[in-house]
PDB file of C-alpha atoms and ligand atoms in Angstrom:
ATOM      1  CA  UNK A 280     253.082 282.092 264.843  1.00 77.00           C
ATOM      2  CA  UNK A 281     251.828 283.392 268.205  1.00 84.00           C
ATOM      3  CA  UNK A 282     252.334 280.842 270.945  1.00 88.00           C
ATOM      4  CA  UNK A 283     249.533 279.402 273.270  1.00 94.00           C
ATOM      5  CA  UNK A 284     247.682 280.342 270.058  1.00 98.00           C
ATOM      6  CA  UNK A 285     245.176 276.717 269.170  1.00 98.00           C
ATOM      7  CA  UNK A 286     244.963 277.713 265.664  1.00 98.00           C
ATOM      8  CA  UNK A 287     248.803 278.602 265.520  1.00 98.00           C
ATOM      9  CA  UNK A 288     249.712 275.398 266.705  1.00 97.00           C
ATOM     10  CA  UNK A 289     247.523 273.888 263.857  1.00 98.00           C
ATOM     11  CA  UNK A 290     248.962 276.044 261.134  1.00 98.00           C
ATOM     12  CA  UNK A 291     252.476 274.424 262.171  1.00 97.00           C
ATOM     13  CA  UNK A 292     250.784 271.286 262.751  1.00 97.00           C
ATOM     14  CA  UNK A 293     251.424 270.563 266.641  1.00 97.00           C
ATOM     15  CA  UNK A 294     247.954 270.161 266.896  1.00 96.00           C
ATOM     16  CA  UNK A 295     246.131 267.703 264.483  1.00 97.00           C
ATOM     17  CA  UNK A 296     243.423 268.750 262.923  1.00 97.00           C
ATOM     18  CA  UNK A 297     240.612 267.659 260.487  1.00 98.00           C
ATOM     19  CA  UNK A 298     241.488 269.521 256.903  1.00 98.00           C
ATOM     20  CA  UNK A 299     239.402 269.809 254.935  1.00 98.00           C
ATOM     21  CA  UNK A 300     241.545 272.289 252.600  1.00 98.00           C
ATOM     22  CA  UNK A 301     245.058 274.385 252.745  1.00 98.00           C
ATOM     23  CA  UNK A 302     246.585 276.663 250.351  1.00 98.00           C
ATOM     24  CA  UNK A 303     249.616 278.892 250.976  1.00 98.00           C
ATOM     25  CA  UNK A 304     247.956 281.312 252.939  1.00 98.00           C
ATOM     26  CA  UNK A 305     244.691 279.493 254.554  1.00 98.00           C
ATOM     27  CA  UNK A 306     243.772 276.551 256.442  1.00 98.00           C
ATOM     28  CA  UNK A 307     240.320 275.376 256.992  1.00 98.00           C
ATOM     29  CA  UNK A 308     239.359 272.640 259.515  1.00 98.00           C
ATOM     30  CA  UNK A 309     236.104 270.793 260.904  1.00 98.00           C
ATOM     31  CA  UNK A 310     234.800 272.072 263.955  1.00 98.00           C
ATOM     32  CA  UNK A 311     235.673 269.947 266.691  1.00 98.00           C
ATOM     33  CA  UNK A 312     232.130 270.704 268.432  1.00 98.00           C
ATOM     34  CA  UNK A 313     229.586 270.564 265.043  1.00 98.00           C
ATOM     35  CA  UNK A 314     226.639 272.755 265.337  1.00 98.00           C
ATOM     36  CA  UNK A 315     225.803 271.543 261.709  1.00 98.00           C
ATOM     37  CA  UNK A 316     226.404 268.725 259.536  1.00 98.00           C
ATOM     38  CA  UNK A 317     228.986 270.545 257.849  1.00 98.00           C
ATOM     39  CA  UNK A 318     230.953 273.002 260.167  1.00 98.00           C
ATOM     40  CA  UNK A 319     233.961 274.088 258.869  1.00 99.00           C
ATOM     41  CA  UNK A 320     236.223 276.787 259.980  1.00 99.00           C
ATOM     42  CA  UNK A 321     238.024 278.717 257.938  1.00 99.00           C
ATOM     43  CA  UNK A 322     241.623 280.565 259.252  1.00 99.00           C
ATOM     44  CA  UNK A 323     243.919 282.745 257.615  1.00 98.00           C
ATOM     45  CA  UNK A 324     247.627 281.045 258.578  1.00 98.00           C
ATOM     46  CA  UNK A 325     248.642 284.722 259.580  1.00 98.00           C
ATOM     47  CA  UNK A 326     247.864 285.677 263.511  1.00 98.00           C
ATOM     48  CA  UNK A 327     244.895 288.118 263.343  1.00 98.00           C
ATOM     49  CA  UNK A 328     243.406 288.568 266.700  1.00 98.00           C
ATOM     50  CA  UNK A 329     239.768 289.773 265.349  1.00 98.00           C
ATOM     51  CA  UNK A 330     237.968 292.081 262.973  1.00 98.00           C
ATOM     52  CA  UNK A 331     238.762 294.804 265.292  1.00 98.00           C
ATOM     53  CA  UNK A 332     242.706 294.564 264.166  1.00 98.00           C
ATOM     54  CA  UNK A 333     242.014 293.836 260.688  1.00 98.00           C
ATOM     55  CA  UNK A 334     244.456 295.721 258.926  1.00 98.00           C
ATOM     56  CA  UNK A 335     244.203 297.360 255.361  1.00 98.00           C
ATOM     57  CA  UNK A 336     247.045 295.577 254.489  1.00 98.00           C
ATOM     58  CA  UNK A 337     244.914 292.308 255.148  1.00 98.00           C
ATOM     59  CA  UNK A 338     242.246 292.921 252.976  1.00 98.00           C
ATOM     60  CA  UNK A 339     243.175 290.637 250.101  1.00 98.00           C
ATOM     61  CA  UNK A 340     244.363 287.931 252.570  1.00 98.00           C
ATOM     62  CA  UNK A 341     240.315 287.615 254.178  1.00 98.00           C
ATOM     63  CA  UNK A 342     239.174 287.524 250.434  1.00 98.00           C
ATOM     64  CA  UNK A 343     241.413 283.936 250.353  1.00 98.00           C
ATOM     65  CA  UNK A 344     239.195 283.197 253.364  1.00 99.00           C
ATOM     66  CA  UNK A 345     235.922 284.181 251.563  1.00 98.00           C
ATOM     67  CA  UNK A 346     237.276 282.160 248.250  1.00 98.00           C
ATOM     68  CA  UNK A 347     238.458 279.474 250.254  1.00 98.00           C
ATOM     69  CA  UNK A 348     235.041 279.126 251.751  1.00 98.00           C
ATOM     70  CA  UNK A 349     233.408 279.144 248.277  1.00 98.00           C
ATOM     71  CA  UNK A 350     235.084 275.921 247.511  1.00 98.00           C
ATOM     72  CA  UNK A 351     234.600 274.156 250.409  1.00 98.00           C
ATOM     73  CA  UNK A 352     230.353 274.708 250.120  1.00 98.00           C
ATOM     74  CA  UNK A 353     230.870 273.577 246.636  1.00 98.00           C
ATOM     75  CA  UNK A 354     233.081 270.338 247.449  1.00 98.00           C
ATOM     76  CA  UNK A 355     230.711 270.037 250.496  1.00 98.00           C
ATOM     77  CA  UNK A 356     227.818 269.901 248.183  1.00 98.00           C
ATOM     78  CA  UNK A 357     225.933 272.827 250.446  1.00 98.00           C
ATOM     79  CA  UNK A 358     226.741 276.136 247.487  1.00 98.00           C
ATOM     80  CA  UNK A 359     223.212 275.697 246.352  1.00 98.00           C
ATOM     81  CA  UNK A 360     221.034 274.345 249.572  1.00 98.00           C
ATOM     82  CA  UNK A 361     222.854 277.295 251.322  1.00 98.00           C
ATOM     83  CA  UNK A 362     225.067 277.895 253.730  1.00 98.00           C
ATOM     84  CA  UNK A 363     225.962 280.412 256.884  1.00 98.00           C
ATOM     85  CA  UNK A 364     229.272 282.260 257.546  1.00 98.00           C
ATOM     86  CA  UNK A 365     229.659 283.929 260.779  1.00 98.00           C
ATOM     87  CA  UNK A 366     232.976 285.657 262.394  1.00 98.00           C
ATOM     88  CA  UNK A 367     232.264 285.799 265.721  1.00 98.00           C
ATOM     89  CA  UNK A 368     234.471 288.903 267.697  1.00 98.00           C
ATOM     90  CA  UNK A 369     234.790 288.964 271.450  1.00 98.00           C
ATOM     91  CA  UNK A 370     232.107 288.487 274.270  1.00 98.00           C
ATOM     92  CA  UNK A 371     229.076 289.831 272.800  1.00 98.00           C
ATOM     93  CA  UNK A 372     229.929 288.058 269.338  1.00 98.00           C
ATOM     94  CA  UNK A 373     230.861 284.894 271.395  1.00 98.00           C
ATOM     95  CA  UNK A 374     234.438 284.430 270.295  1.00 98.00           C
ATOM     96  CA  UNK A 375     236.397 282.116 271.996  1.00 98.00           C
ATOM     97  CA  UNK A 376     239.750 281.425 270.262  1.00 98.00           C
ATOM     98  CA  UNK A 377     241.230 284.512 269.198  1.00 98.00           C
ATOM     99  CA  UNK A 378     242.682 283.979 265.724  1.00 98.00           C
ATOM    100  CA  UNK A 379     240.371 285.121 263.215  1.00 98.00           C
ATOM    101  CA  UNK A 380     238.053 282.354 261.603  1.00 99.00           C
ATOM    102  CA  UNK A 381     235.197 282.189 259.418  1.00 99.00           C
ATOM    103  CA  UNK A 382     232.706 279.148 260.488  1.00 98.00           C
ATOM    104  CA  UNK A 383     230.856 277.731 257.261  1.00 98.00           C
ATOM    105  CA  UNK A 384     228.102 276.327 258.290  1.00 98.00           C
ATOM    106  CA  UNK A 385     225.782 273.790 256.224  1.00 98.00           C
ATOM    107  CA  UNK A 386     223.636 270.840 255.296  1.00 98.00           C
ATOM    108  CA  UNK A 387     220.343 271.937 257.644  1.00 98.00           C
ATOM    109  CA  UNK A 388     217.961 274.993 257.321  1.00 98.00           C
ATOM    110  CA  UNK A 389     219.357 278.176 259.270  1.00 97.00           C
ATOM    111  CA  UNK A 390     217.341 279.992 261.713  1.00 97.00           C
ATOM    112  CA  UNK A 391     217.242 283.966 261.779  1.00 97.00           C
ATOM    113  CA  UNK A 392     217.773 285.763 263.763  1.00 97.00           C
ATOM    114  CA  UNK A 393     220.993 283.991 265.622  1.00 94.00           C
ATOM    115  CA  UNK A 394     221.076 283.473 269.081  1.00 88.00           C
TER     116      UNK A 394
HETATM  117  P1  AMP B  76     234.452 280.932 268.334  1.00 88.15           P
HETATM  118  O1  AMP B  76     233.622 280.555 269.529  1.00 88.15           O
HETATM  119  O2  AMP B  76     233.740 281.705 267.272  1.00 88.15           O
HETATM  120  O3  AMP B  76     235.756 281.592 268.756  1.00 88.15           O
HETATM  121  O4  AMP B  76     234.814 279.569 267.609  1.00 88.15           O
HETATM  122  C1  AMP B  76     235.807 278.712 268.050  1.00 88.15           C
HETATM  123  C2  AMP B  76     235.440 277.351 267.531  1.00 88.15           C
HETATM  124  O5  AMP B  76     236.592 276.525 267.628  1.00 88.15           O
HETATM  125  C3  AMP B  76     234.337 276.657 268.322  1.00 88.15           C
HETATM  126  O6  AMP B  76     233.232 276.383 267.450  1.00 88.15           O
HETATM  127  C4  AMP B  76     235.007 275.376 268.820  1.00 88.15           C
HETATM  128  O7  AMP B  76     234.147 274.262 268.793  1.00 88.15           O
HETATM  129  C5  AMP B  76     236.168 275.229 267.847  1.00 88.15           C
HETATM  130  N1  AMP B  76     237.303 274.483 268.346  1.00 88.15           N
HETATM  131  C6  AMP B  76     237.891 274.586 269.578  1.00 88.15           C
HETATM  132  N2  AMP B  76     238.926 273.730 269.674  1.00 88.15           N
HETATM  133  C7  AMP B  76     238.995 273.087 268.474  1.00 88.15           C
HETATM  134  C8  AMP B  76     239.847 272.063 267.944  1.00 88.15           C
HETATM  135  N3  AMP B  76     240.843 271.540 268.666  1.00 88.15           N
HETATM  136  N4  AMP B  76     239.619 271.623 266.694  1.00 88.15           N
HETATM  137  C9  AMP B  76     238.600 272.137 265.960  1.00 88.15           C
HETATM  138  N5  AMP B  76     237.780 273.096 266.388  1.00 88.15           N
HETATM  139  C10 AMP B  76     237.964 273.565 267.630  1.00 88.15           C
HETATM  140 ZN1   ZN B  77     246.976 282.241 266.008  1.00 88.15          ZN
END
């Protein structure tokens, strides 16, 4: 756990949150700000800054976020309507809490190209 870390805090549950599903290894959570009738984010429980410090070593644990987020569209009943999944990584990419998460985003058509 890294401290002054939000998602941290809701891994070890100082910080509520609204689960929406948790397995050994991953945590996902509605977005507290929804830009979509279903906006969930998806976290590995392990501190991961970013992409950028992805390690090989990690590979397997983002594929738990990937499967994780499978689920969730299906139990969210947005697999076959579609869905978006974004990681956004510093400034340019807009990221603004810096523990790696996957938003799943849902339930309304998707414009392209993103803002
Ligand atoms: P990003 O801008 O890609 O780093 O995404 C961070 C996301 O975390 C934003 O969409 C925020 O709305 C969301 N967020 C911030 N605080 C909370 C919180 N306490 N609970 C749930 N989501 C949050
Ligand atoms: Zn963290």
């Amino acid at each position: 756990m890294m401290e002054d870390c939000l998602f941290c805090k809701m891994v070890a549950g100082d910080i509520p949150c609204n689960k929406v599903y948790e397995d050994k290894s991953v945590l996902a959570f509605r977005d507290i700000d929804p830009k979509a009738p279903t906006h969930v984010l998806v976290i590995p429980k392990k501190h991961i800054e970013s992409i950028n410090v992805l390690k090989d070593e990690e590979k397997a644990l983002m594929g738990e976020v990937l499967m994780a987020g499978q689920k969730i569209a299906r139990d969210e009943g947005i697999d076959a309507s579609g869905f978006r999944t974004v990681f956004n990584t510093n400034a340019h990419g807009g990221q603004t809490v810096f523990h790696i998460h996957m938003h799943l985003l849902g339930g309304r058509q998707m414009t392209w190209p993103p803002g």
